[in-house]
PDB file of C-alpha atoms in Angstrom:
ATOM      1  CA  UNK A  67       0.000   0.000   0.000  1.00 70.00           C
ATOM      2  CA  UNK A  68       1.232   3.029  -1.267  1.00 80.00           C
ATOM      3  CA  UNK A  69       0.216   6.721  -0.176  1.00 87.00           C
ATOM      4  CA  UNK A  70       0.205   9.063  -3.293  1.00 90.00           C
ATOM      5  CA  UNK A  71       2.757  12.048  -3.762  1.00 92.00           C
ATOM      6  CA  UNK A  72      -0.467  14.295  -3.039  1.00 94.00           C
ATOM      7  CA  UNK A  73      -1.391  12.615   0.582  1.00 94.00           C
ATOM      8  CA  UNK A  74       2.243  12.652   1.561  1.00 94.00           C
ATOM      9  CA  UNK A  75       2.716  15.989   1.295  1.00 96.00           C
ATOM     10  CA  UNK A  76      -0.781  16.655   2.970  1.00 96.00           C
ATOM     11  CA  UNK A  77       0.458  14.853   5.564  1.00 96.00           C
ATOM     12  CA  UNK A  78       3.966  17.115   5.856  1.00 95.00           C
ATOM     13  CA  UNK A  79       1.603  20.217   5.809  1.00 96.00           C
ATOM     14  CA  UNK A  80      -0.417  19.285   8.288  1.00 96.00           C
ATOM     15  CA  UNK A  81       2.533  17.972  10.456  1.00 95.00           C
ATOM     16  CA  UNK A  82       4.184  21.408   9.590  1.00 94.00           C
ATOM     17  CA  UNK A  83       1.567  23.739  10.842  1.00 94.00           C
ATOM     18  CA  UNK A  84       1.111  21.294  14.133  1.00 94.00           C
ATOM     19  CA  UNK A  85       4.417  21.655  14.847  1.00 91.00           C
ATOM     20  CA  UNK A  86       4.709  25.518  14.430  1.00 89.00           C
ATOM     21  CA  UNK A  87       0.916  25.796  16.633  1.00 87.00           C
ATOM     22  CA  UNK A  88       2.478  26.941  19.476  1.00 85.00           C
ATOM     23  CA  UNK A  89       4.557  29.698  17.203  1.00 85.00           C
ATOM     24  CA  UNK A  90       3.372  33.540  17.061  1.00 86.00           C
ATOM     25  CA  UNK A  91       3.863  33.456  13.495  1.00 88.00           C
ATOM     26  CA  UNK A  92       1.726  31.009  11.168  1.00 91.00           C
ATOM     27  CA  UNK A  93       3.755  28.668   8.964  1.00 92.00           C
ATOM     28  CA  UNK A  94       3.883  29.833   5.312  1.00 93.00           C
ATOM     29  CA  UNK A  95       3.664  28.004   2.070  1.00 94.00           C
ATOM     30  CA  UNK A  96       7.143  29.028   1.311  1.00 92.00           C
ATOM     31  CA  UNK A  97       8.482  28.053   4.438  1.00 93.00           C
ATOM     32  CA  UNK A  98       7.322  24.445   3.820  1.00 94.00           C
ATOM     33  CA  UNK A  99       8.459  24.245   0.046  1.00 94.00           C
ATOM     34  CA  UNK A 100      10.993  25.253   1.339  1.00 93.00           C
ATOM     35  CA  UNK A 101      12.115  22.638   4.481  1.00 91.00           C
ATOM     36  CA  UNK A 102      10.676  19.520   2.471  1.00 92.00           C
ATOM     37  CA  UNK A 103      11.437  20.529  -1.009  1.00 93.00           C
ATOM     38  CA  UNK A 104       8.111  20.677  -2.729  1.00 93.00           C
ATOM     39  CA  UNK A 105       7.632  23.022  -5.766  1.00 93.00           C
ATOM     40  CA  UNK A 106       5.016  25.947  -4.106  1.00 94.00           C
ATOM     41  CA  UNK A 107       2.491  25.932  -6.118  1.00 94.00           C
ATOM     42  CA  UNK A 108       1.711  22.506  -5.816  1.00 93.00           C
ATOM     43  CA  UNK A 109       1.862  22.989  -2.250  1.00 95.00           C
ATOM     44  CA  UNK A 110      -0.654  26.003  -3.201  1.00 95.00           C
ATOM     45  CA  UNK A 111      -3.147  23.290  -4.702  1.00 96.00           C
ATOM     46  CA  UNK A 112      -2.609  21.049  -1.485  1.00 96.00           C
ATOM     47  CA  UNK A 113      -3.102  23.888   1.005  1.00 96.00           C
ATOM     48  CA  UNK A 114      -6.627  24.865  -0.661  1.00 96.00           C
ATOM     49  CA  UNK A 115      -7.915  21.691  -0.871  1.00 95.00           C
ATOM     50  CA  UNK A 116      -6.812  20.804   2.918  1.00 97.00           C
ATOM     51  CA  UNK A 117      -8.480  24.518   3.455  1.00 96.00           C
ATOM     52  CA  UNK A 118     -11.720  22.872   1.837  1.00 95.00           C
ATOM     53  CA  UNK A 119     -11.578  19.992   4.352  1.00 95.00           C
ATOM     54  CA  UNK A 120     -11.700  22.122   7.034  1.00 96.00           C
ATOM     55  CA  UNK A 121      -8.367  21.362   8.239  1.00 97.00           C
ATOM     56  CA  UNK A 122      -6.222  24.175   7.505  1.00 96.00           C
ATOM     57  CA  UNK A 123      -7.089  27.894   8.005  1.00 94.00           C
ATOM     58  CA  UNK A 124      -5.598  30.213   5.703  1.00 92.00           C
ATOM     59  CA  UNK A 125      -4.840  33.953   6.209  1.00 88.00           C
ATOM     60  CA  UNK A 126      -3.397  36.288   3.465  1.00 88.00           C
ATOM     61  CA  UNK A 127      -0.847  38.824   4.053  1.00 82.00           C
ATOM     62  CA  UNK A 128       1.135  40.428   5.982  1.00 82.00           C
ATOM     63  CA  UNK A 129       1.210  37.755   9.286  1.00 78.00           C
ATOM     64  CA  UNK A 130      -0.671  35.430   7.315  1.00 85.00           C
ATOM     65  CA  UNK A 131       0.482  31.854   6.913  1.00 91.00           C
ATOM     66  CA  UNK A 132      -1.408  28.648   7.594  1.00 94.00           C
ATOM     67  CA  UNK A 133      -2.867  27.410  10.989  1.00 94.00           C
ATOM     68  CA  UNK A 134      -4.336  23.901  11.819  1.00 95.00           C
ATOM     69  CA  UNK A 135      -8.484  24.694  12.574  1.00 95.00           C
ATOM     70  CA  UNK A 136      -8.517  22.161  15.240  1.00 95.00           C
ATOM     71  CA  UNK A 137      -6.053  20.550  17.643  1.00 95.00           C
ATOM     72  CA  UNK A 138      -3.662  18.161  16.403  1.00 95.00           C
ATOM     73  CA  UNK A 139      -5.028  15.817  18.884  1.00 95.00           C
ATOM     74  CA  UNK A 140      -8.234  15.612  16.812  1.00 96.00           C
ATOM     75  CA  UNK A 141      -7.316  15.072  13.598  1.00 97.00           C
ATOM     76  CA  UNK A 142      -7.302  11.551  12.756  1.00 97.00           C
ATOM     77  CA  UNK A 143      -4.924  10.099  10.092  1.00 96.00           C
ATOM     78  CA  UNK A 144      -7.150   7.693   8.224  1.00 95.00           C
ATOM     79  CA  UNK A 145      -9.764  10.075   7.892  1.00 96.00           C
ATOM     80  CA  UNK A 146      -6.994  12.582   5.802  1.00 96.00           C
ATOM     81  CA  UNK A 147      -5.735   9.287   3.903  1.00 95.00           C
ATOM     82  CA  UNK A 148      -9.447   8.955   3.068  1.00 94.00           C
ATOM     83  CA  UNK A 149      -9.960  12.086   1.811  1.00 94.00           C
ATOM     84  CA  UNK A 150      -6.931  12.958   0.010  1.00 94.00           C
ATOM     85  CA  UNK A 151      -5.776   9.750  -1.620  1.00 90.00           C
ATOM     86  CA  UNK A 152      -8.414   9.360  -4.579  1.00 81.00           C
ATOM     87  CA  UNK A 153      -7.850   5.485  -5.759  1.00 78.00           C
ATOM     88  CA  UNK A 154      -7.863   2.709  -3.400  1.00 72.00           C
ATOM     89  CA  UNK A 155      -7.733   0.374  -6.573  1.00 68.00           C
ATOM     90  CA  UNK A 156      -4.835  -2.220  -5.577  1.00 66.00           C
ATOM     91  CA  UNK A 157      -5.169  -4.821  -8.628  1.00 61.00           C
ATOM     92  CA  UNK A 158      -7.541  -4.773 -11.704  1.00 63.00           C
ATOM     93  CA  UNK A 159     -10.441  -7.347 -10.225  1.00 64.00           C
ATOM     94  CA  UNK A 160     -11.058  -4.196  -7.227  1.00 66.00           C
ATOM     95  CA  UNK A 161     -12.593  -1.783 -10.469  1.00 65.00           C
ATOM     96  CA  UNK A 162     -15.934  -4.002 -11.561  1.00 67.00           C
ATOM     97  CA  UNK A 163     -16.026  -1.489 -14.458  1.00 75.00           C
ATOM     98  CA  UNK A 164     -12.636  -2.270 -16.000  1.00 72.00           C
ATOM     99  CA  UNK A 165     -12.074  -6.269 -14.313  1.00 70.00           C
ATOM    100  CA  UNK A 166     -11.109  -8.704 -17.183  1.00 72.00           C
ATOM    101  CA  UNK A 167      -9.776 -10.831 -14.577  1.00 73.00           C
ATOM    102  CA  UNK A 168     -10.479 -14.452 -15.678  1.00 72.00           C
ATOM    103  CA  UNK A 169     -10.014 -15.995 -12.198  1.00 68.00           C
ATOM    104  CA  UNK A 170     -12.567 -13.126 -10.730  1.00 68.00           C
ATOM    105  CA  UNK A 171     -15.394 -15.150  -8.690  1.00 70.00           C
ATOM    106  CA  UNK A 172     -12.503 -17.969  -7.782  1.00 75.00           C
ATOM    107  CA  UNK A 173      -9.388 -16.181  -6.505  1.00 75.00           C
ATOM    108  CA  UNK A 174      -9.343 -15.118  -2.902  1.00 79.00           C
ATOM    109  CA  UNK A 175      -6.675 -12.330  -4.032  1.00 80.00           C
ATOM    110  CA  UNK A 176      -9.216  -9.419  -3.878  1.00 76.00           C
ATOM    111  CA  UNK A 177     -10.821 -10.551  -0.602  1.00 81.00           C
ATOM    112  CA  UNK A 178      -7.344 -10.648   1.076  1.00 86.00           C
ATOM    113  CA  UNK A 179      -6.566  -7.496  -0.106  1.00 83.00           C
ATOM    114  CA  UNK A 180      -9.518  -5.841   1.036  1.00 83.00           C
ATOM    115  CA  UNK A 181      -8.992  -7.204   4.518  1.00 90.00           C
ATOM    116  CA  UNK A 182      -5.427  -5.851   4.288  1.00 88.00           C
ATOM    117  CA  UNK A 183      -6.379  -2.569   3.332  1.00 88.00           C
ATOM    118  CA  UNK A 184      -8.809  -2.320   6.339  1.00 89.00           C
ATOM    119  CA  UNK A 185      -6.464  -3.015   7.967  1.00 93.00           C
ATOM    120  CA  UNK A 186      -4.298  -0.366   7.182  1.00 90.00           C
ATOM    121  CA  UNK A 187      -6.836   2.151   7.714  1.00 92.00           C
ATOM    122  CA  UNK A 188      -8.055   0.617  10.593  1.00 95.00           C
ATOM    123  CA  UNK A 189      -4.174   1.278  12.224  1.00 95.00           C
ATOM    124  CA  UNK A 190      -4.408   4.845  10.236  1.00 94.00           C
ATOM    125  CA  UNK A 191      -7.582   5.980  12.609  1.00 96.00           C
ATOM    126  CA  UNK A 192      -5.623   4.925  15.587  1.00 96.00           C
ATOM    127  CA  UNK A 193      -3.275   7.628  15.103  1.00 95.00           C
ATOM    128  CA  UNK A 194      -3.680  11.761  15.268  1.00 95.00           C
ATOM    129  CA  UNK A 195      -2.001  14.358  14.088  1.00 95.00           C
ATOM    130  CA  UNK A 196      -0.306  15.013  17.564  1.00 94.00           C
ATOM    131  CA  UNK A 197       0.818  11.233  17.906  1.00 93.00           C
ATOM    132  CA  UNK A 198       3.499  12.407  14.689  1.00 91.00           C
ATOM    133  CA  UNK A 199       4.676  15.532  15.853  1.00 89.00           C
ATOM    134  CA  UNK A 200       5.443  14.363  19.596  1.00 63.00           C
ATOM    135  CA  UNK A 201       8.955  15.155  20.731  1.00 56.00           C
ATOM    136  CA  UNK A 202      11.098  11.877  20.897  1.00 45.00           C
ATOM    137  CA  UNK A 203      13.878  10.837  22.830  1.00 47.00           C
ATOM    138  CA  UNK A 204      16.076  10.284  19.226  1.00 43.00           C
ATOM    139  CA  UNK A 205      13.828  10.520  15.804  1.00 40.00           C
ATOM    140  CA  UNK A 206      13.370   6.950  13.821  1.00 47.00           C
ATOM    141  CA  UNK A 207      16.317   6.626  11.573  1.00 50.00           C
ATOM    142  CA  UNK A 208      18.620   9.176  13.486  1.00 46.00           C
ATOM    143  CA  UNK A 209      21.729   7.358  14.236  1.00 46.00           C
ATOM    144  CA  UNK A 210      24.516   8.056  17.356  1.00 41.00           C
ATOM    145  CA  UNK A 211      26.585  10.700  15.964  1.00 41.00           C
ATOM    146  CA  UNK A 212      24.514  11.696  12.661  1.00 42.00           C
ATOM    147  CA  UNK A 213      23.072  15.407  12.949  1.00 42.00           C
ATOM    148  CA  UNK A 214      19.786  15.981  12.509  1.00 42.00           C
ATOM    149  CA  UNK A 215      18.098  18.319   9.815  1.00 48.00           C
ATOM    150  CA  UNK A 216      17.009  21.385  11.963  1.00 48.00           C
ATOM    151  CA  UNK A 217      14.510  23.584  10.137  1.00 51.00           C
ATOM    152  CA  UNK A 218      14.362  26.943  11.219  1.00 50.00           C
ATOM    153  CA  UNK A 219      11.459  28.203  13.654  1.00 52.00           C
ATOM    154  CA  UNK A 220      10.089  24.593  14.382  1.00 50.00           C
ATOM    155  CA  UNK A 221      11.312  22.383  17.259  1.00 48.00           C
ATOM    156  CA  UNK A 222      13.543  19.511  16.899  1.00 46.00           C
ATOM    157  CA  UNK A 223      11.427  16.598  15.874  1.00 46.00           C
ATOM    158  CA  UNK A 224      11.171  13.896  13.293  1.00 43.00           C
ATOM    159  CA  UNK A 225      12.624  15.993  10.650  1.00 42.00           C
ATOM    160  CA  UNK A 226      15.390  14.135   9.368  1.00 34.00           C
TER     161      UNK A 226
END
């Protein structure tokens, strides 16, 4: 199972503007393109539609930036995989519309699949928004000795 480019960095925005709550300053597009990378206006596109969702509230200008609309605590990852990833379609036989499958009515492929992917999502609403941007002892990944990516204005987390 594979999260799209478009979820992932839904994900980092949301992360982003958790982590900078407690700032007096909002987090800004360009500050985000900027720390992960991402091209802006795509990060534009992600930031209105996230807007849309009610997760993200957006202020233009001077002191503007982005700010989560509720606590981190509340928003639940499945239910932003959910919305933002738009094809769930692992193999053919899942898409009745397009399934040539010639084993489709025998083969206990889809079926296990499904159950996997509930799975998945079923882990996904377990966590929140606050559960990735918790301080930790040493970030997954860091290793003794390796220095971790600081990004300016947000505390030292899981940015690697």
């Amino acid at each position: 199972m594979r999260l799209t480019n478009w979820t992932d960095y839904s994900l980092r925005v949301l992360m982003y503007c958790a982590a900078c709550a407690q700032r007096d300053q909002p987090a800004t597009i360009s500050e985000i393109a900027e720390a992960h990378g991402i091209s802006r206006s795509h990060l534009t596109k992600i930031v209105m539609t996230l807007s849309g969702m009610g997760l993200l509230e957006t202020t233009r200008g001077r002191g503007g930036g982005l700010r989560l609309l509720k606590p981190a605590k509340d928003i639940v990852l499945g239910d932003v995989v959910r919305q933002t990833e738009t094809d769930f379609t692992q193999v053919e036989c899942f898409d009745a519309e397009h399934n040539s499958c010639r084993l489709d009515g025998y083969c206990r492929l889809k079926g296990a699949l499904q159950q996997a992917m509930a799975s998945y999502l079923q882990v996904l609403d377990g966590v929140t928004l606050a559960d990735l941007v918790a301080p930790m002892a040493q970030p997954q990944g860091a290793r003794l000795g390796q220095p971790m990516r600081v990004v300016p204005g947000l505390p030292r987390l899981a940015l690697l």
